[in-house]
Coordinates of C-alpha atoms in Angstrom, one line a residue:
M289 CA 143.1 54.3 143.4
R290 CA 146.1 56.6 144.0
L291 CA 149.5 55.2 144.9
T292 CA 151.0 55.5 148.3
S293 CA 154.3 57.3 148.7
A294 CA 156.5 54.2 148.7
P295 CA 155.2 52.6 145.5
R296 CA 155.2 55.8 143.6
T297 CA 158.8 56.6 144.6
L298 CA 159.8 53.1 143.7
A299 CA 158.1 53.5 140.3
A300 CA 160.0 56.7 139.6
L301 CA 163.3 55.2 140.6
T302 CA 162.6 52.1 138.4
A303 CA 161.8 54.4 135.5
M304 CA 164.9 56.4 136.0
T305 CA 167.0 53.3 136.2
L306 CA 165.3 51.9 133.2
V307 CA 165.7 54.9 131.0
G308 CA 169.2 55.7 132.4
S309 CA 170.3 52.4 130.9
L310 CA 169.2 53.5 127.4
T311 CA 172.5 55.2 126.6
A312 CA 174.6 52.4 128.1
C313 CA 172.6 49.7 126.2
G314 CA 172.0 51.4 123.0
G315 CA 175.5 51.5 121.6
D316 CA 175.5 48.2 119.9
D317 CA 173.0 49.2 117.2
S318 CA 174.2 52.8 116.6
A319 CA 175.2 52.0 113.0
S320 CA 171.8 50.8 112.2
D321 CA 170.2 53.7 114.0
A322 CA 172.1 56.1 111.8
S323 CA 170.4 54.7 108.7
K324 CA 166.9 54.8 110.1
P325 CA 164.5 57.8 109.8
L326 CA 164.2 60.2 112.7
E327 CA 161.5 58.8 115.0
F328 CA 159.0 61.6 116.1
W329 CA 155.8 61.4 118.0
S330 CA 153.0 63.7 119.0
R331 CA 149.9 63.3 121.1
S332 CA 147.5 63.7 118.2
G333 CA 144.3 62.4 116.7
P334 CA 143.9 62.3 112.9
E335 CA 143.3 66.0 112.3
G336 CA 146.4 67.1 114.3
A337 CA 148.4 64.3 112.7
T338 CA 147.5 65.7 109.2
T339 CA 148.9 69.1 110.3
Y340 CA 152.1 67.6 111.6
K341 CA 152.6 65.6 108.4
A342 CA 152.4 68.9 106.4
I343 CA 155.2 70.4 108.7
L344 CA 157.3 67.3 108.3
A345 CA 156.9 67.2 104.5
A346 CA 158.3 70.7 104.4
F347 CA 161.2 69.8 106.7
T348 CA 162.2 66.7 104.7
A349 CA 162.0 68.7 101.4
K350 CA 164.3 71.3 102.9
T351 CA 166.8 69.1 104.7
G352 CA 166.6 65.6 103.1
I353 CA 166.1 64.1 106.6
K354 CA 163.4 61.5 106.7
V355 CA 161.0 61.2 109.6
D356 CA 159.1 58.3 110.9
Y357 CA 156.1 60.1 112.4
Q358 CA 153.4 58.7 114.6
G359 CA 150.3 60.6 116.0
V360 CA 149.5 58.8 119.2
L361 CA 146.3 59.2 121.3
E362 CA 147.2 56.9 124.2
F363 CA 150.4 58.7 124.4
D364 CA 151.6 58.1 128.0
T365 CA 150.9 54.3 127.9
Q366 CA 152.7 53.9 124.6
L367 CA 155.7 56.0 125.7
Q368 CA 156.0 53.9 128.9
T369 CA 156.0 50.8 126.6
K370 CA 158.8 52.3 124.5
A371 CA 160.7 53.2 127.7
S372 CA 160.4 49.6 128.9
S373 CA 162.0 48.4 125.7
K374 CA 164.8 50.9 126.1
K375 CA 164.0 52.6 122.9
L376 CA 162.2 56.0 123.3
P377 CA 161.4 58.1 120.2
D378 CA 164.2 60.5 119.2
L379 CA 161.9 63.4 120.0
W380 CA 158.2 64.1 120.7
I381 CA 155.7 66.9 121.3
N382 CA 153.4 66.8 124.2
D383 CA 152.0 69.0 127.0
A384 CA 154.4 71.4 128.6
S385 CA 152.9 70.5 132.0
L386 CA 154.5 67.1 131.7
L387 CA 158.1 68.5 131.8
G388 CA 158.7 67.6 135.5
T389 CA 157.3 64.1 135.0
Y390 CA 159.5 63.4 132.0
Q391 CA 162.5 64.8 133.7
G392 CA 161.9 63.0 136.9
Q393 CA 161.5 59.7 135.0
G394 CA 164.7 60.3 133.0
Y395 CA 162.8 60.2 129.7
T396 CA 164.1 63.4 128.3
T397 CA 167.6 65.1 128.1
P398 CA 168.6 68.7 128.8
V399 CA 168.9 71.3 126.0
E400 CA 170.0 74.8 125.8
A401 CA 168.6 77.6 123.5
S402 CA 172.1 78.0 122.0
Q403 CA 172.1 74.4 120.8
I404 CA 168.9 75.0 118.6
E405 CA 169.3 77.0 115.5
G406 CA 166.8 80.0 115.9
G407 CA 166.6 79.4 119.6
D408 CA 167.1 83.1 120.1
S409 CA 163.8 83.7 118.4
I410 CA 162.0 82.5 121.4
D411 CA 162.0 85.0 124.3
A412 CA 163.9 84.3 127.6
A413 CA 160.7 84.1 129.6
T414 CA 159.2 81.3 127.5
W415 CA 162.5 79.3 127.7
A416 CA 162.5 79.8 131.4
Q417 CA 159.2 78.0 131.7
N418 CA 161.0 74.9 130.6
K419 CA 163.5 74.7 133.5
G420 CA 163.5 71.7 135.8
L421 CA 164.0 71.8 139.6
D422 CA 167.7 71.4 139.0
G423 CA 167.8 74.6 136.9
K424 CA 168.4 72.8 133.6
T425 CA 166.2 73.3 130.5
Y426 CA 164.4 70.1 129.5
A427 CA 162.4 71.0 126.4
V428 CA 162.1 73.4 123.5
P429 CA 158.9 75.5 123.5
F430 CA 156.8 74.7 120.5
S431 CA 153.3 76.3 121.1
R432 CA 151.5 78.2 123.8
Q433 CA 147.8 79.0 124.4
A434 CA 145.3 80.4 126.8
F435 CA 141.9 79.1 127.6
G436 CA 139.1 81.3 126.2
T437 CA 135.3 81.6 126.7
L438 CA 133.5 80.6 123.5
V439 CA 129.9 81.7 123.1
R440 CA 127.3 81.1 120.5
V441 CA 127.0 84.7 119.3
D442 CA 123.9 83.9 117.2
W443 CA 122.0 82.6 120.2
R444 CA 123.2 85.5 122.3
K445 CA 122.0 88.1 119.8
K446 CA 118.7 86.3 119.2
L447 CA 118.0 86.6 122.9
G448 CA 119.1 90.3 122.9
L449 CA 121.8 89.7 125.6
P450 CA 125.2 91.4 125.9
Q451 CA 128.6 89.7 126.1
P452 CA 129.1 88.4 129.7
R453 CA 131.5 90.6 131.6
T454 CA 131.1 89.1 135.1
W455 CA 130.4 85.7 136.7
D456 CA 126.9 86.8 137.3
D457 CA 126.5 87.7 133.6
L458 CA 127.9 84.3 132.6
T459 CA 125.4 82.5 134.9
A460 CA 122.5 84.5 133.5
L461 CA 123.6 83.7 129.9
A462 CA 123.9 80.0 130.7
T463 CA 120.4 80.1 132.2
A464 CA 119.0 81.9 129.2
F465 CA 120.6 79.5 126.8
A466 CA 118.9 76.6 128.7
T467 CA 115.5 78.1 129.1
K468 CA 114.7 80.5 126.2
D469 CA 115.0 78.4 123.1
P470 CA 118.0 80.2 121.6
D471 CA 118.0 77.9 118.5
G472 CA 114.3 78.7 117.8
N473 CA 113.2 75.1 117.2
G474 CA 110.4 75.2 119.8
K475 CA 112.0 72.4 121.9
N476 CA 113.6 72.4 125.3
D477 CA 116.9 70.9 124.1
T478 CA 119.7 73.4 124.6
Y479 CA 122.0 74.0 127.5
G480 CA 124.3 76.6 128.9
M481 CA 127.8 75.3 129.5
V482 CA 129.9 72.5 128.2
V483 CA 131.9 71.1 131.1
P484 CA 134.4 68.3 130.7
G485 CA 133.8 67.4 134.4
S486 CA 135.2 63.9 134.7
S487 CA 137.8 63.1 137.3
K488 CA 139.7 61.1 134.7
N489 CA 143.0 62.8 134.2
G490 CA 141.8 65.6 136.4
Y491 CA 139.7 67.1 133.7
I492 CA 137.4 69.1 135.9
G493 CA 140.3 70.6 137.8
W494 CA 141.9 71.5 134.5
W495 CA 138.7 73.2 133.4
G496 CA 137.9 74.9 136.8
V497 CA 141.3 76.2 137.8
S498 CA 140.7 79.5 135.8
Y499 CA 137.7 80.2 138.1
I500 CA 139.8 79.4 141.2
W501 CA 142.4 81.9 140.1
Q502 CA 139.7 84.5 139.2
A503 CA 138.4 84.2 142.8
G504 CA 141.9 84.7 144.2
G505 CA 142.5 81.1 145.1
D506 CA 145.2 78.6 144.0
I507 CA 146.2 75.0 144.1
I508 CA 149.8 74.9 145.2
A509 CA 152.4 77.7 145.6
P510 CA 156.2 78.1 146.0
A511 CA 157.5 77.6 149.5
G512 CA 161.1 78.6 148.7
E513 CA 164.2 76.7 147.6
G514 CA 162.4 74.7 145.0
K515 CA 159.7 73.5 147.3
Y516 CA 155.9 73.8 147.2
K517 CA 152.9 73.6 149.4
S518 CA 149.2 73.3 149.0
V519 CA 147.2 76.5 149.3
V520 CA 143.9 75.1 148.2
N521 CA 142.0 75.3 151.4
T522 CA 141.0 79.0 151.4
P523 CA 137.8 81.0 151.4
Q524 CA 138.8 82.2 147.9
T525 CA 138.9 78.7 146.5
K526 CA 135.7 77.9 148.2
T527 CA 134.1 80.9 146.5
A528 CA 135.1 79.5 143.1
L529 CA 133.7 76.1 143.9
E530 CA 130.4 77.7 145.0
F531 CA 130.2 79.4 141.6
I532 CA 130.9 76.2 139.8
R533 CA 128.5 74.3 141.9
K534 CA 125.8 76.9 141.2
Q535 CA 126.1 76.0 137.5
F536 CA 125.8 72.3 138.2
C537 CA 122.9 72.8 140.4
T538 CA 120.9 75.2 138.2
P539 CA 118.9 73.0 135.8
G540 CA 120.2 73.3 132.3
N541 CA 123.2 75.6 133.0
V542 CA 125.5 72.6 132.5
V543 CA 125.0 69.7 130.1
P544 CA 123.5 66.8 132.1
G545 CA 126.0 64.1 132.9
S546 CA 129.0 66.4 132.7
L547 CA 130.7 64.8 135.7
N548 CA 131.3 61.8 133.6
L549 CA 132.6 63.5 130.5
T550 CA 136.1 64.2 129.1
T551 CA 136.7 66.7 126.3
S552 CA 136.5 63.9 123.7
E553 CA 133.1 62.9 125.0
A554 CA 131.6 66.4 125.1
P555 CA 130.8 67.5 121.5
F556 CA 127.8 69.6 122.6
F557 CA 129.2 73.0 121.5
Q558 CA 129.9 72.0 117.9
E559 CA 126.7 70.0 117.7
G560 CA 124.6 73.0 118.7
K561 CA 123.4 71.7 122.0
A562 CA 125.2 74.0 124.4
G563 CA 126.2 77.7 124.0
I564 CA 129.2 78.4 126.3
Y565 CA 132.6 76.6 126.4
L566 CA 135.6 77.5 128.5
T567 CA 138.3 75.7 126.5
G568 CA 141.6 75.8 124.6
P569 CA 141.5 77.3 121.1
Y570 CA 142.8 74.2 119.4
A571 CA 139.4 73.0 118.2
M572 CA 138.2 76.3 116.7
G573 CA 139.1 75.2 113.2
G574 CA 136.7 72.2 113.6
Y575 CA 134.0 74.4 115.0
D576 CA 134.4 76.7 112.0
K577 CA 133.7 73.7 109.7
Q578 CA 130.9 72.3 111.8
L579 CA 129.1 75.4 113.0
G580 CA 130.5 78.2 110.9
K581 CA 132.9 80.9 112.2
D582 CA 130.0 83.4 112.2
K583 CA 128.1 81.3 114.8
Y584 CA 130.4 81.8 117.8
E585 CA 132.7 84.4 119.3
V586 CA 135.6 84.4 121.8
V587 CA 134.7 86.9 124.6
P588 CA 137.0 88.4 127.1
M589 CA 137.1 86.3 130.3
P590 CA 134.2 87.2 132.5
K591 CA 135.5 88.8 135.7
G592 CA 135.4 86.9 139.0
P593 CA 135.7 88.4 142.5
V594 CA 139.4 89.2 141.9
G595 CA 140.2 89.2 138.2
T596 CA 140.0 87.5 134.8
T597 CA 143.0 85.2 134.9
T598 CA 142.8 82.1 132.7
L599 CA 144.8 78.9 132.3
G600 CA 147.9 79.2 130.1
D601 CA 149.2 76.0 128.6
G602 CA 151.3 74.8 125.8
E603 CA 153.3 72.1 124.1
N604 CA 157.0 71.3 124.2
I605 CA 159.5 69.5 122.1
Y606 CA 161.2 66.8 124.2
F607 CA 164.3 64.9 123.3
G608 CA 164.3 61.2 124.1
A609 CA 167.1 59.9 126.4
G610 CA 169.4 57.5 124.6
S611 CA 168.7 58.8 121.1
K612 CA 171.5 58.2 118.6
K613 CA 170.2 60.9 116.3
S614 CA 170.3 64.0 118.5
D615 CA 171.8 66.2 115.8
D616 CA 168.9 65.4 113.4
A617 CA 166.4 65.8 116.3
K618 CA 167.8 69.3 117.0
K619 CA 167.5 70.1 113.3
L620 CA 163.9 69.1 113.3
A621 CA 163.3 71.1 116.5
A622 CA 164.8 74.1 114.8
F623 CA 162.4 73.7 111.9
L624 CA 159.5 73.3 114.2
I625 CA 160.1 76.7 115.8
S626 CA 161.2 78.4 112.6
P627 CA 158.7 80.9 111.0
E628 CA 158.0 78.4 108.3
G629 CA 157.2 75.5 110.6
Q630 CA 155.2 77.7 113.0
E631 CA 153.1 79.1 110.2
I632 CA 152.3 75.7 108.7
G633 CA 151.2 74.5 112.2
M634 CA 149.1 77.6 112.6
K635 CA 147.3 77.7 109.3
A636 CA 146.6 73.9 109.3
A637 CA 145.5 74.4 105.6
E638 CA 144.2 70.8 105.1
S639 CA 142.9 69.8 108.5
K640 CA 141.9 73.1 109.9
Y641 CA 143.3 71.8 113.2
P642 CA 146.3 74.0 114.3
V643 CA 149.0 72.3 116.2
V644 CA 150.7 75.7 116.8
R645 CA 148.1 77.8 118.7
L646 CA 150.1 80.8 119.7
P647 CA 153.5 81.0 118.1
V648 CA 156.6 80.9 120.3
N649 CA 158.8 82.4 117.6
K650 CA 158.6 86.1 118.4
T651 CA 159.1 87.1 114.7
V652 CA 155.8 85.4 113.8
D653 CA 152.8 87.7 114.0
I654 CA 149.5 85.8 114.6
H655 CA 147.4 88.6 113.2
T656 CA 149.4 88.7 110.0
V657 CA 149.3 84.9 109.6
L658 CA 145.6 84.3 110.5
N659 CA 143.9 87.6 110.3
D660 CA 141.3 86.4 112.8
P661 CA 140.1 88.5 115.8
R662 CA 139.3 85.5 117.8
W663 CA 142.9 84.4 117.8
D664 CA 144.0 87.9 118.6
A665 CA 141.8 87.7 121.6
I666 CA 143.4 84.4 122.7
Q667 CA 146.9 85.9 122.3
K668 CA 145.9 89.0 124.3
Q669 CA 144.5 86.9 127.1
Y670 CA 147.7 84.8 127.2
Q671 CA 150.0 87.7 127.2
N672 CA 148.2 89.9 129.6
D673 CA 146.3 87.7 132.1
S674 CA 147.2 84.0 132.0
K675 CA 148.8 81.6 134.5
T676 CA 150.3 78.2 134.1
F677 CA 150.5 75.1 136.3
V678 CA 153.9 74.4 137.9
W679 CA 155.6 72.5 135.2
S680 CA 158.9 71.8 136.9
I681 CA 157.4 69.1 139.2
K682 CA 155.3 66.0 138.5
Y683 CA 152.1 68.0 138.1
Q684 CA 149.8 65.3 136.7
P685 CA 149.2 63.7 140.2
I686 CA 148.4 67.2 141.5
R687 CA 145.9 67.7 138.7
Q688 CA 144.5 64.2 139.2
A689 CA 144.0 64.7 142.9
T690 CA 142.4 68.1 142.3
G691 CA 140.1 66.7 139.7
E692 CA 138.9 63.8 141.9
A693 CA 138.1 66.2 144.8
I694 CA 136.3 68.8 142.7
N695 CA 134.3 66.0 140.9
A696 CA 133.3 64.6 144.3
M697 CA 132.3 68.0 145.6
M698 CA 130.2 68.8 142.5
S699 CA 128.3 65.5 142.8
S700 CA 126.0 66.9 145.4
C701 CA 124.3 70.3 145.8
T702 CA 124.7 70.0 149.5
S703 CA 128.3 68.6 149.7
D704 CA 130.5 69.9 152.5
L705 CA 132.9 72.2 150.6
D706 CA 135.0 72.9 153.7
A707 CA 135.5 69.3 154.4
G708 CA 136.3 68.6 150.7
L709 CA 138.9 71.3 150.6
K710 CA 140.5 70.1 153.8
K711 CA 140.8 66.6 152.4
L712 CA 142.2 67.9 149.2
D713 CA 144.7 70.0 151.0
T714 CA 146.0 66.9 152.8
A715 CA 146.2 64.9 149.6
L716 CA 148.1 67.6 147.8
N717 CA 150.7 67.9 150.6
D718 CA 151.0 64.2 150.7
E719 CA 151.7 64.1 147.0
L720 CA 154.3 67.0 147.3
K721 CA 155.9 65.1 150.1
A722 CA 156.1 61.9 148.0
Q723 CA 157.9 63.9 145.3
D724 CA 160.3 65.4 148.0
V725 CA 159.2 68.9 147.1
L726 CA 157.0 69.8 150.1
G727 CA 158.1 73.0 151.8

């Protein structure tokens, strides 16, 4: 159940009061803090944590600064627990789209490029992505990425089909993968698309927004003077939802049960059960190990009615409010964005799970580091035709409302899309009003 405006506003004020007291209440143990290792978190499973440990080992060897590192899966819950005890980590890395949430809750402190050694190696446009509604910068860029369309190239070639260039091509390829036995085992056990279609954390909205943009639709848009409004209820967005629903309602085009699945519950691409996956590139190292890098390709985004825009995303370095180790935290941030730190995070030599997808350091050339045309394709898509969510506001409730609405509309092949979009439009504007950013 979603919160009403009053409780959500109260919760935000409580969090700001709580974390605002960190500085005032944290002075008594500053001496003991100085002797402790730097506390650093990331939202990571075991593979990502292994890559971060390699970066941190190099940092400590270079600087002598010790780091107490934790890779945390239930990140938001545990961060809130730390905030309630008035002891946030000194710094952490998490989704760039959470910038407005962390800033609004008072969890993170402002930073300027000039305060970070090597900050000028990140271009001004990337720094500008991390500005809050008040115009201050609230995080250091660490990694960027674009969603890409992954296709089982061996299946495609076995069936004699070309790379999909349009939505119609993509639909036809999904149907072929579901009906023409692309793995050659004589069984009807393959599917077209992997779709993390759960409403949990707005997964299906996160997956489907690229198609909305490709149709010329959108979720929210600027309304001037730091305000926003819903623009979801349009014929263009409806066109995208009709395309998505066509996949759900064509037997086999989407893995059955997808409306209940998150990314962690959808291993069908790497397990050889489905042949198309619109996703971030972070898991490609794992797919290389499980499938083999010769088994799949990254194809240019198939064109919708308007274009080929895809979701751009990334991770930021956030500095915890109340930290007594801000100087060491900034030194770690400087190493994380340095050529050495970025390259260790890209190569992921041990885990094969990169935590730096596309480097933010403009002196680092991804082709030179990885020599992988698939990553070149992801970078080209990000640079030339990607779009991000609005990071300066609390975007997670927007994503959640969008995911819930799309999930509900996809649950029936005869659902009223017009009514669903009208309801979503109202929910989005209500959320923007609750955040005091409705224009």
